[in-house]
Every structure is written in structure tokens, then in C-alpha cells.
Short mmCIF file of C-alpha atoms in Angstrom, two decimals:
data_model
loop_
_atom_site.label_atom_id
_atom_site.label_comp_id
_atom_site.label_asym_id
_atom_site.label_seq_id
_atom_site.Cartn_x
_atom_site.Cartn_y
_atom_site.Cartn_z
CA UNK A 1 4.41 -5.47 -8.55
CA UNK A 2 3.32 -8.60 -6.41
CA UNK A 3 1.78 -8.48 -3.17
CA UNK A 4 5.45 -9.52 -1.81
CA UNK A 5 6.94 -7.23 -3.12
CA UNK A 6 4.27 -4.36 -2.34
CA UNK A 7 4.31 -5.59 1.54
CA UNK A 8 8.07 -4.96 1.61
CA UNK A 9 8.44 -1.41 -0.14
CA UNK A 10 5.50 -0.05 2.28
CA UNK A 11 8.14 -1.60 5.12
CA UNK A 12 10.77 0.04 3.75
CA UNK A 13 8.66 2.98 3.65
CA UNK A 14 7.48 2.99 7.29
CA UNK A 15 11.34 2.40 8.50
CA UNK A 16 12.13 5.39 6.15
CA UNK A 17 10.20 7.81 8.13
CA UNK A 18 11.15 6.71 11.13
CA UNK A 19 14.97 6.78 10.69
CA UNK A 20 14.42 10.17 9.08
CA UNK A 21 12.10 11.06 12.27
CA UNK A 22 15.23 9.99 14.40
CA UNK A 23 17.77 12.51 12.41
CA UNK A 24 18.87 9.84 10.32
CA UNK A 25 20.30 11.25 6.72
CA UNK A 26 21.75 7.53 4.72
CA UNK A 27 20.40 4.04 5.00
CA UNK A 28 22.12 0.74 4.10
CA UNK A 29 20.54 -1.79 2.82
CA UNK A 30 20.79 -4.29 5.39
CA UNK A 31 19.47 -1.69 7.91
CA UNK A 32 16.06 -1.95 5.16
CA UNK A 33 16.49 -5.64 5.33
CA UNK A 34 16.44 -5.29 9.27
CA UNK A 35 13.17 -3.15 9.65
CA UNK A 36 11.32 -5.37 6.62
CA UNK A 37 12.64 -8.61 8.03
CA UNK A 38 14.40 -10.07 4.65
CA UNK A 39 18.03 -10.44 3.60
CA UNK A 40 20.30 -7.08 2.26
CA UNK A 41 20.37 -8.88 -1.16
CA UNK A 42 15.93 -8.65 -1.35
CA UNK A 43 16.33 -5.35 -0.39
CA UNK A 44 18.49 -4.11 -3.04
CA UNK A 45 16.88 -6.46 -5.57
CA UNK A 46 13.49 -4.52 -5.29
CA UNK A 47 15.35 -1.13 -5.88
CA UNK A 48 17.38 -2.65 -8.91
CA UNK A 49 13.77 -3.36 -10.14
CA UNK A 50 12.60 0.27 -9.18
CA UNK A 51 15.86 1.66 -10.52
CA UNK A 52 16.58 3.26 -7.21
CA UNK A 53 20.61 3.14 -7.04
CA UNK A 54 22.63 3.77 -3.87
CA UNK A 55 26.35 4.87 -3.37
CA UNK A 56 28.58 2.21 -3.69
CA UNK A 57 30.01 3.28 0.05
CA UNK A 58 27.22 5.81 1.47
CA UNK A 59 23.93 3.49 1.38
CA UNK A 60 21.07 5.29 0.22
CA UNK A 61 19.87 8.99 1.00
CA UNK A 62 16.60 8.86 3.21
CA UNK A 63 15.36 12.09 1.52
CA UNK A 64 15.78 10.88 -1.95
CA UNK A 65 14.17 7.34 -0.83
CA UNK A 66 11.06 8.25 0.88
CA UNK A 67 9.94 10.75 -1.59
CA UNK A 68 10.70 8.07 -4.56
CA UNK A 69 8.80 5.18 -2.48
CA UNK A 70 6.11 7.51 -1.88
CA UNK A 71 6.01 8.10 -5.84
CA UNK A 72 5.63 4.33 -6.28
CA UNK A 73 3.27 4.11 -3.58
CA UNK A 74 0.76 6.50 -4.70
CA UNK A 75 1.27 8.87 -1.29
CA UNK A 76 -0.18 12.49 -1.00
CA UNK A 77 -3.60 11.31 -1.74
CA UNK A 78 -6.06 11.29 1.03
CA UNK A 79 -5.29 8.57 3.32
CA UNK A 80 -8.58 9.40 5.63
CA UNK A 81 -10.15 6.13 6.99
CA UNK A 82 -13.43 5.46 8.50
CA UNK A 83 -14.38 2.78 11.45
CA UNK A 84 -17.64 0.89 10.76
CA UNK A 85 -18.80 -0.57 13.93
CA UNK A 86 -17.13 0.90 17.63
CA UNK A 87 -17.13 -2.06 19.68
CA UNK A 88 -14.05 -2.57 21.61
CA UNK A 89 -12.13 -3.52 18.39
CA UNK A 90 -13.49 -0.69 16.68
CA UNK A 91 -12.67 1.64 19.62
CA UNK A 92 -8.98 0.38 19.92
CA UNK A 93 -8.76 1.14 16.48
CA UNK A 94 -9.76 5.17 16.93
CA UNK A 95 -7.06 5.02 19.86
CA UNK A 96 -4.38 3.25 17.87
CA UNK A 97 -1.22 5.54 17.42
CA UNK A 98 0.57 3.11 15.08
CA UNK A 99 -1.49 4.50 11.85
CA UNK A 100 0.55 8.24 12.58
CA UNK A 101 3.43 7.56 10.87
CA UNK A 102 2.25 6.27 7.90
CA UNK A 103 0.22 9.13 7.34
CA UNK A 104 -3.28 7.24 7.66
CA UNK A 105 -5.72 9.22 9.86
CA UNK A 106 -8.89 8.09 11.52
CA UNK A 107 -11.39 10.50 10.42
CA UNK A 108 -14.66 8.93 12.41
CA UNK A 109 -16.44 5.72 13.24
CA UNK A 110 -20.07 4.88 12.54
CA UNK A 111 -22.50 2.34 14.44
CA UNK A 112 -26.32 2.16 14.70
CA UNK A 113 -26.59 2.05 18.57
CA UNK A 114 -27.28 5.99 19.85
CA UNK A 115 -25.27 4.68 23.22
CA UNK A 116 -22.24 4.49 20.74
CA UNK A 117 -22.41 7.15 18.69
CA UNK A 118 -23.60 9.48 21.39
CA UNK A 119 -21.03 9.18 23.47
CA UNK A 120 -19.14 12.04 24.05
CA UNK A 121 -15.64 10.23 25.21
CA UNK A 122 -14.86 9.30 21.27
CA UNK A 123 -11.59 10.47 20.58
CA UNK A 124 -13.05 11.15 17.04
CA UNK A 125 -16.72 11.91 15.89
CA UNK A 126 -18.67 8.83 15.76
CA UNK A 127 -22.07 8.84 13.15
CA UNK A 128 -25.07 6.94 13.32
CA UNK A 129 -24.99 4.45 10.08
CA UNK A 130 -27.68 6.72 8.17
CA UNK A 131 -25.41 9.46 7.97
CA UNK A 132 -22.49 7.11 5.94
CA UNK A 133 -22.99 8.66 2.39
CA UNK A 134 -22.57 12.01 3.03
CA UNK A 135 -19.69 12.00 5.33
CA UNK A 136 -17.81 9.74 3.00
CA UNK A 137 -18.43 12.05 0.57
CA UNK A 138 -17.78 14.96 2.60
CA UNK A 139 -14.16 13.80 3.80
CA UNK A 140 -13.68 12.35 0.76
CA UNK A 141 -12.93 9.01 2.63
CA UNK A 142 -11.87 6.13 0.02
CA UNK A 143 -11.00 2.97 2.69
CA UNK A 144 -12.95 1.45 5.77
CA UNK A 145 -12.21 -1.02 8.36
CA UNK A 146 -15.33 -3.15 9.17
CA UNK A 147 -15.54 -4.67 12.66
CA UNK A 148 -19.25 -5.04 12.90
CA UNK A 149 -20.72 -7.91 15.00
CA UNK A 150 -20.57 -11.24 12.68
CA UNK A 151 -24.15 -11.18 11.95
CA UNK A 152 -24.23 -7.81 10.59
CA UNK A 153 -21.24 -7.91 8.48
CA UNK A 154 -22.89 -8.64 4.82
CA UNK A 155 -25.28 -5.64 5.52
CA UNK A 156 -22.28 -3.31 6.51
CA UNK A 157 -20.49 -4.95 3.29
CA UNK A 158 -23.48 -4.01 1.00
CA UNK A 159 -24.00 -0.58 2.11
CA UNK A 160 -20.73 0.11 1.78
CA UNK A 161 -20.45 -0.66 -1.64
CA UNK A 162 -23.09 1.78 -2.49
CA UNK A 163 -21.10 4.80 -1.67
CA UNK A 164 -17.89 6.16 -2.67
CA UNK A 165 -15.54 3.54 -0.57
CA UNK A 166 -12.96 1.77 -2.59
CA UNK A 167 -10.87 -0.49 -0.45
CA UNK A 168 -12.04 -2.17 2.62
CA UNK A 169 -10.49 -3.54 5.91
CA UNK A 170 -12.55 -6.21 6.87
CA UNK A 171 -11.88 -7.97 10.74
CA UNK A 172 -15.19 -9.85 10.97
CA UNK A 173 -14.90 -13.81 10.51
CA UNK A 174 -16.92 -13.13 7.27
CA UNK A 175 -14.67 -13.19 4.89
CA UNK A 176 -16.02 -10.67 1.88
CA UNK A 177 -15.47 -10.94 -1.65
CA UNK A 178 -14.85 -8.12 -4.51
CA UNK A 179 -17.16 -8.00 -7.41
CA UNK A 180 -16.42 -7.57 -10.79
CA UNK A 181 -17.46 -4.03 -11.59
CA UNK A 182 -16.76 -3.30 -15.48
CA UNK A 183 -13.54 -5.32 -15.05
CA UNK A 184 -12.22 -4.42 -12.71
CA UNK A 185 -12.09 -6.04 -9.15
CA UNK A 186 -14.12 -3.84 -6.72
CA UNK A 187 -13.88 -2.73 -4.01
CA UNK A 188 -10.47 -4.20 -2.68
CA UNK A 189 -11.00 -6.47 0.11
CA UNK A 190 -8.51 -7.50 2.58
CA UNK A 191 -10.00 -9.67 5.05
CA UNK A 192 -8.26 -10.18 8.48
CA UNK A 193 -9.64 -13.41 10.88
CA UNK A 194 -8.01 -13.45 13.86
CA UNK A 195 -9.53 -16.91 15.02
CA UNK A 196 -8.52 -18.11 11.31
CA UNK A 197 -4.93 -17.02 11.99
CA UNK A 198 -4.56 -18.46 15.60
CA UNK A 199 -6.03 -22.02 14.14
CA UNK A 200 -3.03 -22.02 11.27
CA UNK A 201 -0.98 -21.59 14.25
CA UNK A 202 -1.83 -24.36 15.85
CA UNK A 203 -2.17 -26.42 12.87
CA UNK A 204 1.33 -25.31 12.14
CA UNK A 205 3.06 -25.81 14.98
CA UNK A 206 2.07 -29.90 15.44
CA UNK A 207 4.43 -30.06 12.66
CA UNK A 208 7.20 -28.53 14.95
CA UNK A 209 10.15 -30.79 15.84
CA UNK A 210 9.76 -32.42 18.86
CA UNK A 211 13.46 -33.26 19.66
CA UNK A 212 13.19 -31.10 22.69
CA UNK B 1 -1.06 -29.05 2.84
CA UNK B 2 -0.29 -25.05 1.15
CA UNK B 3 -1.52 -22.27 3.38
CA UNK B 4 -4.62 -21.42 1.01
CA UNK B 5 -6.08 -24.82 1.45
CA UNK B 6 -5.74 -24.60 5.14
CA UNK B 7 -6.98 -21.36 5.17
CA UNK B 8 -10.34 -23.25 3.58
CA UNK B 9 -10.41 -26.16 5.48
CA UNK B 10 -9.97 -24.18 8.57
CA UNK B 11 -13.04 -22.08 7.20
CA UNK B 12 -14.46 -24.98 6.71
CA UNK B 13 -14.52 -26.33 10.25
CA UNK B 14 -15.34 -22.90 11.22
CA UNK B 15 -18.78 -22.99 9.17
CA UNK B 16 -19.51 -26.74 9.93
CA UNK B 17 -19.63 -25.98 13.30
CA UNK B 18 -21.93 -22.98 13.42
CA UNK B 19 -24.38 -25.02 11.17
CA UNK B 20 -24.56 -27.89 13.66
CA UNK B 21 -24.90 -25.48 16.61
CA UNK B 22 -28.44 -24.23 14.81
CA UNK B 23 -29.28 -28.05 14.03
CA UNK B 24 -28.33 -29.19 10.70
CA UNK B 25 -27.35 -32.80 9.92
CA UNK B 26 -26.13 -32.45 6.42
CA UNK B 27 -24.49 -29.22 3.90
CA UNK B 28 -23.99 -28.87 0.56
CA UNK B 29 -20.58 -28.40 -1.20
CA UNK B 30 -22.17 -24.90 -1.81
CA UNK B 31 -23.05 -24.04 1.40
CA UNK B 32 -19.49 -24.70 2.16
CA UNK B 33 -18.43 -22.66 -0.87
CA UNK B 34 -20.23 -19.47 0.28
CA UNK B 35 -18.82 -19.58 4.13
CA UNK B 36 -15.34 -19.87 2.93
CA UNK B 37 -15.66 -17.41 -0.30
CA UNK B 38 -15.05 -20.35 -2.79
CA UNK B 39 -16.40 -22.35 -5.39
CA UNK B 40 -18.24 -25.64 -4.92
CA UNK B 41 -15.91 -26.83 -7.39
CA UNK B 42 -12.75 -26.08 -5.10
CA UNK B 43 -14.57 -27.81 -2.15
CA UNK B 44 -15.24 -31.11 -3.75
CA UNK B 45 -11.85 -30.68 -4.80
CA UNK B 46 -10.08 -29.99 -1.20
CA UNK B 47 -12.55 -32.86 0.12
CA UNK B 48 -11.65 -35.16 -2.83
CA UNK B 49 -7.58 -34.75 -2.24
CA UNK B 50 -8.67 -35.47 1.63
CA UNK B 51 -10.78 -38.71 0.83
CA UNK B 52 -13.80 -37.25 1.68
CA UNK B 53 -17.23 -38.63 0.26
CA UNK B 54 -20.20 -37.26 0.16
CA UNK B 55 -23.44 -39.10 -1.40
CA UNK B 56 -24.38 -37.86 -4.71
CA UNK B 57 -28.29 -36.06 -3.32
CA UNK B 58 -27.73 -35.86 0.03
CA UNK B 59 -24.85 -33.85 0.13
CA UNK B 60 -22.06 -34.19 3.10
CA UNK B 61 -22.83 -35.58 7.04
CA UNK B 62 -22.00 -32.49 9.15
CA UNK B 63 -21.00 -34.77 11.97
CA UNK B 64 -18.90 -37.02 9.99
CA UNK B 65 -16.68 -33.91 8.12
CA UNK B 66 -16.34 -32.43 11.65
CA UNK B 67 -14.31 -35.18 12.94
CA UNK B 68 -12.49 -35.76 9.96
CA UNK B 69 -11.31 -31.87 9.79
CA UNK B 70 -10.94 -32.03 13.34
CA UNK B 71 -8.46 -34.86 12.72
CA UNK B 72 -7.03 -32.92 10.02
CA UNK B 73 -6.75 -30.00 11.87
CA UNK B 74 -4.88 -31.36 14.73
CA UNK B 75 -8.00 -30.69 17.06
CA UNK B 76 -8.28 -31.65 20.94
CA UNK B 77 -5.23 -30.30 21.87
CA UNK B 78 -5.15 -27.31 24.36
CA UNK B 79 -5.83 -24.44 22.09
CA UNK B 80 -5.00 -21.87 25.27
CA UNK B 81 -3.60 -18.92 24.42
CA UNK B 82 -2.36 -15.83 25.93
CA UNK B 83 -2.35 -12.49 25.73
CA UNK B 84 1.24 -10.54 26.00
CA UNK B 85 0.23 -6.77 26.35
CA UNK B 86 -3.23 -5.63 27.64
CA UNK B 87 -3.55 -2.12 26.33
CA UNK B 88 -6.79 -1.18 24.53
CA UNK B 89 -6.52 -3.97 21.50
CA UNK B 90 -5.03 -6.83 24.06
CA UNK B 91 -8.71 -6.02 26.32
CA UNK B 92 -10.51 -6.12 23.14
CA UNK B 93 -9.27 -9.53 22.36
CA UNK B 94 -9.69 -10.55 25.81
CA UNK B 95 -13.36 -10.17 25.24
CA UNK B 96 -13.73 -11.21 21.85
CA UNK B 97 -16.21 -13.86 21.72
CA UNK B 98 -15.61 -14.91 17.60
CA UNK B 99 -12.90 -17.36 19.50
CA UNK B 100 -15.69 -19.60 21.07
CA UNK B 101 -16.65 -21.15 18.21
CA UNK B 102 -13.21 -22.24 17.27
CA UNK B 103 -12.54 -23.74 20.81
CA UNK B 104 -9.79 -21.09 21.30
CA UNK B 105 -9.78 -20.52 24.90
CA UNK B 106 -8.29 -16.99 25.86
CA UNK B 107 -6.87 -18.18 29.33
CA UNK B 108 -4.89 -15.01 30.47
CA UNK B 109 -3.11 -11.68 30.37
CA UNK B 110 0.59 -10.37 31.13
CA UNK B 111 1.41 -6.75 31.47
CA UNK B 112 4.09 -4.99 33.11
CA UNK B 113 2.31 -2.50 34.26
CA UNK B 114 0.51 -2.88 38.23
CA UNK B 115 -2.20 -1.00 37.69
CA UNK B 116 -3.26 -2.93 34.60
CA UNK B 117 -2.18 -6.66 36.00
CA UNK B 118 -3.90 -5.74 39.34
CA UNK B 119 -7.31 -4.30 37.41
CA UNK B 120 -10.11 -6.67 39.47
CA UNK B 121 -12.14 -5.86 36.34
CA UNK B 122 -10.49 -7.76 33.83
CA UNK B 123 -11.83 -10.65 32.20
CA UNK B 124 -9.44 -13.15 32.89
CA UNK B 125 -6.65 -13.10 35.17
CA UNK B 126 -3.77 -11.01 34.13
CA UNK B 127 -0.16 -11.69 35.75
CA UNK B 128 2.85 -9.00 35.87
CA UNK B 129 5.63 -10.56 33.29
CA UNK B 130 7.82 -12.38 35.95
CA UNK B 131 5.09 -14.85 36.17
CA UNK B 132 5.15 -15.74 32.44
CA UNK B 133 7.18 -18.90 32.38
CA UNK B 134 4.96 -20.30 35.01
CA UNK B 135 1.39 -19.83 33.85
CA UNK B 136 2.87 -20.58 30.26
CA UNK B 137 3.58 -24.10 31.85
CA UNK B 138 0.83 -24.57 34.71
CA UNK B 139 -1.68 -23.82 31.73
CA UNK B 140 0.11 -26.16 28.96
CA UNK B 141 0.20 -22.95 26.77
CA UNK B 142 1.49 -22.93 23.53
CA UNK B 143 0.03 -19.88 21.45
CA UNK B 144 0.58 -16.43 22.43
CA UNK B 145 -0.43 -13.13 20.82
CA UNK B 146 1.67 -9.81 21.17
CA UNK B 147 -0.17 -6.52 21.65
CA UNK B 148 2.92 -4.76 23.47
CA UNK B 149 3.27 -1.28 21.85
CA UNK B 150 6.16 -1.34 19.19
CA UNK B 151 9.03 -0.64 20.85
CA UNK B 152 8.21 -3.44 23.66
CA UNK B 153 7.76 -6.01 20.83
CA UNK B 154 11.41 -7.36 20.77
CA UNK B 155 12.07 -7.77 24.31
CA UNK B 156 8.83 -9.70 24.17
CA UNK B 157 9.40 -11.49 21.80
CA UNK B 158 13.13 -12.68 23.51
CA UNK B 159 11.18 -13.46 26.57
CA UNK B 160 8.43 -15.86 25.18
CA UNK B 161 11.06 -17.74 22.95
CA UNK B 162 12.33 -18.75 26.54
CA UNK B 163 8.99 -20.29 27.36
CA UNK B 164 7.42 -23.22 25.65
CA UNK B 165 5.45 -21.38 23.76
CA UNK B 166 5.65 -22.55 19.74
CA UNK B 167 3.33 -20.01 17.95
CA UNK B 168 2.79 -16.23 18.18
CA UNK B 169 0.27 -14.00 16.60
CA UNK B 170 2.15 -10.75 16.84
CA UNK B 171 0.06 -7.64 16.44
CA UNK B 172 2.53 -5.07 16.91
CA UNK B 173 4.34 -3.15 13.75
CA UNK B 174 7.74 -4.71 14.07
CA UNK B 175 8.43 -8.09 12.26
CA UNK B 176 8.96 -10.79 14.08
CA UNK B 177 10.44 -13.55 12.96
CA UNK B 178 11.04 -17.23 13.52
CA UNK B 179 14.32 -18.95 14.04
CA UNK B 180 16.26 -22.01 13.00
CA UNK B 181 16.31 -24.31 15.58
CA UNK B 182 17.83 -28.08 14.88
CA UNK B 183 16.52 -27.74 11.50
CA UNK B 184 12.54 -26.79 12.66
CA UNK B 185 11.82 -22.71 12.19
CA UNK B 186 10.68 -22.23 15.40
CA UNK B 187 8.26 -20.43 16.61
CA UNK B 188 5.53 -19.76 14.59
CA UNK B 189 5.08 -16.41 13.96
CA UNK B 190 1.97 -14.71 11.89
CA UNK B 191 2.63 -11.22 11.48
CA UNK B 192 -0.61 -9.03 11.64
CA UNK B 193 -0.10 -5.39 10.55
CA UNK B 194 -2.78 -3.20 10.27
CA UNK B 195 -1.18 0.05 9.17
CA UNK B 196 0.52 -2.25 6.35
CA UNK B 197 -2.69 -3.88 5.58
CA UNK B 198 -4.02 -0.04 4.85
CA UNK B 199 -1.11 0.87 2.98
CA UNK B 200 -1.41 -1.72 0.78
CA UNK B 201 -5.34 -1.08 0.15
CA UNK B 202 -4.57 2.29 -0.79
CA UNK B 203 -1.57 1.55 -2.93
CA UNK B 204 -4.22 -1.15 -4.65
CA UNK B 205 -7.36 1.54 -5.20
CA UNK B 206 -4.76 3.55 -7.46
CA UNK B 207 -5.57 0.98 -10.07
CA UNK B 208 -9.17 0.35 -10.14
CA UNK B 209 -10.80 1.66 -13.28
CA UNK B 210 -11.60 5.28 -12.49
CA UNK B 211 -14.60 4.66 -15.16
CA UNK B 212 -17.83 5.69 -12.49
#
């Protein structure tokens, strides 16, 4: 499955839940296409390929979907996640409801300043950095999101990759790279820049008609 | 110009100018390569399909790629942008200073709610909504990012499409997305989703070689 694809069968996912959250029992596909933001025909082009099959008048059942998404999607694992770095971003991020309903939990954050992580208004426990192994072992925590200060990104990067941590959220302007660990790709990296993305903006949007 | 190479070239920029702000005249193709996660190869590539020469030993004139990316780029237009939505990540981005370098200027906030618009300690200014359309013009915005909670994110969304704003950075679950006008998709819209961005780490870890 391409990364496409993938991006559009978690969406389909998250609308899922929240039609069946709503009392919702059948989907169309169009409502899918809706909530993922592509056409009715994507939509039931990625279940042909899945060989989901709807009722030719009912749409789909929302039971029958979720749990066959969550199949593909490798739910019912742990989906704990740690925050490396509570700065404002970091602290947003242990506030942030939107990770609730697709079952990702915030389990604590971790920063080397004892004014951070002794502060007893976290909404979730907050570690000093030397105690990272053992709670990710203890939780049994497999993703982080990094936002660290820029200039201490590469050393949150490298002690990460010495524990247990497979996939990593990365929202410092560093961008990190995976290494190849016995062939395989490790750990996964997605690297968000905000500043990156507002620049393609504005290089994009010069390109805008200007008939107006 | 494909969205990966302006991704580098943006990157690019990005590095050149931190390296002149700590005083260096010339970089290296590697150099380059490392700030942007690339190979040397793929820089004097991207340079090459630009027209851009360096000298054989002494590498690339800092000053001179500057401009020339800055042309590129579209640079020395107002990059103002503001910030729909001042909740926990809106603030956070309000003080974010990995925008500086970039020239990105965050020039102010709209919320509906008083008691966050009239909040003397806020960065910048923050307006209630009605006054949108005015500052958007008054400032010569044309970039806006959307940290509304989710189910704001529509009516937002209708509401800035009246302004002249061309390009959004939309933080908020629900996809937003651009619209034919006279032929031109307008506006811009970059889609950031952060519980999707997990989703899709953890659907990726599945497959890592479970060897260690």
C-alpha cells in the first residue's frame, strides 16, 4: 500500500469512529469521500483493492468497516506516545484532544530543565531525559514526537535511537533521517517543518492567477 | 519545479542563511547535502537544472546562491501571516521563533472568543473575527494558518476564502481543500494532521524487521 493510499484508509478510519460515535449504523461511499476529501469512485477503488464490498443500495456497515480497517491498519497494539521536549509546542501537544479518537494516548513528556519536568500543572507526568529508557520500556512506548529546541534535536534523535522507540514524530526544522538497520529502514521518521510548509505556500501561491 | 525539489531548495535557503548569520562566505555541496538530508550528488544536480555554478575548490558563494534562491523562491514579498484560532497550539506558534530565520513574520491573531482576543498578554495583537477582512487587507496578508478546533474549521475556512488570503496552513483534523476558480485551484491549502501523521507511523513500524 502507498503512502496515498495509507493517508486515506486512516481517514476513512477516523470518520468511521466518529459516525459510529454519532449513532451512525451504514456509510456511503461518497460520505468516505467527504470526510477523506477525494471523489466516491477513490473511495470505493481502495476497498475493491482491500476486497471490502458494500450493498449495492445500503452503503457499507460501520461495524463491519472499522473493525476490517483496523485489521489492515495494525490497531489494538499499543498506541502510547511520548513528548520529547515540553515547550509550548510540546505542551499543546499533552493538551491536544484530537489524538482521542484515534485511540493514540499521550503517556508523558520528557525535558532536561527541572522547571519543566517539575512542574506539577502537567496534565501528564513529565520525566527528566535520564529517566527515557526505562519508562519507554516500562509503558512499552514504540513512537515519539520530538519538539526539542533546534540545537538539540540530533542529540534527542540519537538517544532515541538507543532505546526501544520505533517511529518518530519529528517538528524541529532538522529534518532526521532513518538508518539502515539490517535492512530495514529504522526508525520511521516523519518530519514535520512548519516554516518549510508556510515557504511552499508562498512559493505556490505566486503562481496563482491573477485575473482578479 | 515538483514539490520534492522545492522542498530542497527551500531547505536550502533555510541552511544558507543560518551559515551566513555565523559568518561564512562560501559552502560545500555537502554541507548543503547534510542540512537538507540529501546527497551532494542531488544538490549539484538541483543547482545544475537551476544554472547554478560553483568553482571546482572553492565550493559555492553563500551570498551569491542566496539571491539566486531568493529569486527562485519568490522572496521580498510580504511573507505576513496570520493566525486563525489562538487556543494552546495557535499561542505556541505565535511564539515560535524557527519563523525568523525564514523572514516569516507572524503579524496577528483572530479568535472569537473576548477573553482570548482581549488577553493584554499576547504576543501580537489578536482581533475578534469581524475584524478579519480588514487586518487581512491593512496588513497585505496573504498566508493564514487554521488552529480552530475541528468543528470550527469549515466555517473558517468559508470566511477566509472571502478575504484575499491565497494560502492556508490548516492544522485542524478536517480536510480542507482548494477550489477551482477561473481555471487556478485556489487557495492553497497544506493540510497538517498530526493524529494522521501518528497513525501512519504506527501502521509503518508493523513492518520493520522484528530481528533485535
Amino acid at each position: 500500500m502507498n503512502s496515498d493510499m495509507l493517508g486515506r484508509i486512516t481517514r476513512y478510519y477516523r470518520a468511521l469512529n466518529r459516525l459510529r460515535s454519532i449513532g451512525l449504523e451504514k456509510v456511503f461511499a461518497h460520505n468516505l469521500a467527504d470526510a477523506a476529501g477525494v471523489s466516491a469512485a477513490i473511495v470505493r477503488k481502495d476497498f475493491s483493492l482491500l476486497s471490502i464490498h458494500g450493498q449495492k443500495r445500503g452503503g457499507y456497515e460501520i461495524e463491519e468497516l472499522i473493525k476490517k480497517l483496523a485489521q489492515i491498519l495494525g490497531k489494538g497494539e499499543s498506541e502510547n506516545v511520548i513528548i520529547i521536549g515540553c515547550g509550548r509546542i510540546g505542551k499543546a501537544l499533552m493538551h491536544y484532544s484530537g489524538f482521542e479518537p484515534d485511540g493514540i494516548r499521550v503517556v508523558a513528556g520528557f525535558d532536561s530543565d527541572p522547571l519543566v519536568y517539575a512542574d506539577a500543572s502537567n496534565p501528564i507526568p513529565v520525566y527528566p531525559m535520564s529517566r527515557l529508557e526505562e519508562v519507554v520500556e516500562a509503558m512499552n512506548v514504540k513512537v515519539a514526537i520530538i519538539t526539542v529546541p533546534e540545537n538539540a534535536a540530533a542529540d534527542c534523535y540519537s538517544r532515541l535511537v538507543e532505546t526501544n522507540i520505533e517511529g518518530i514524530l519529528n517538528f524541529t526544522p532538522v529534518t532526521l533521517k532513518s538508518r539502515n538497520v539490517n535492512g530495514s529502514m529504522r526508525p520511521v521518521v516523519h518530519n514535520i517543518n512548519i516554516a518549510l510548509e508556510l515557504e511552499q505556500i508562498f512559493y505556490e501561491i505566486q503562481f496563482l492567477g491573477k485575473e482578479d
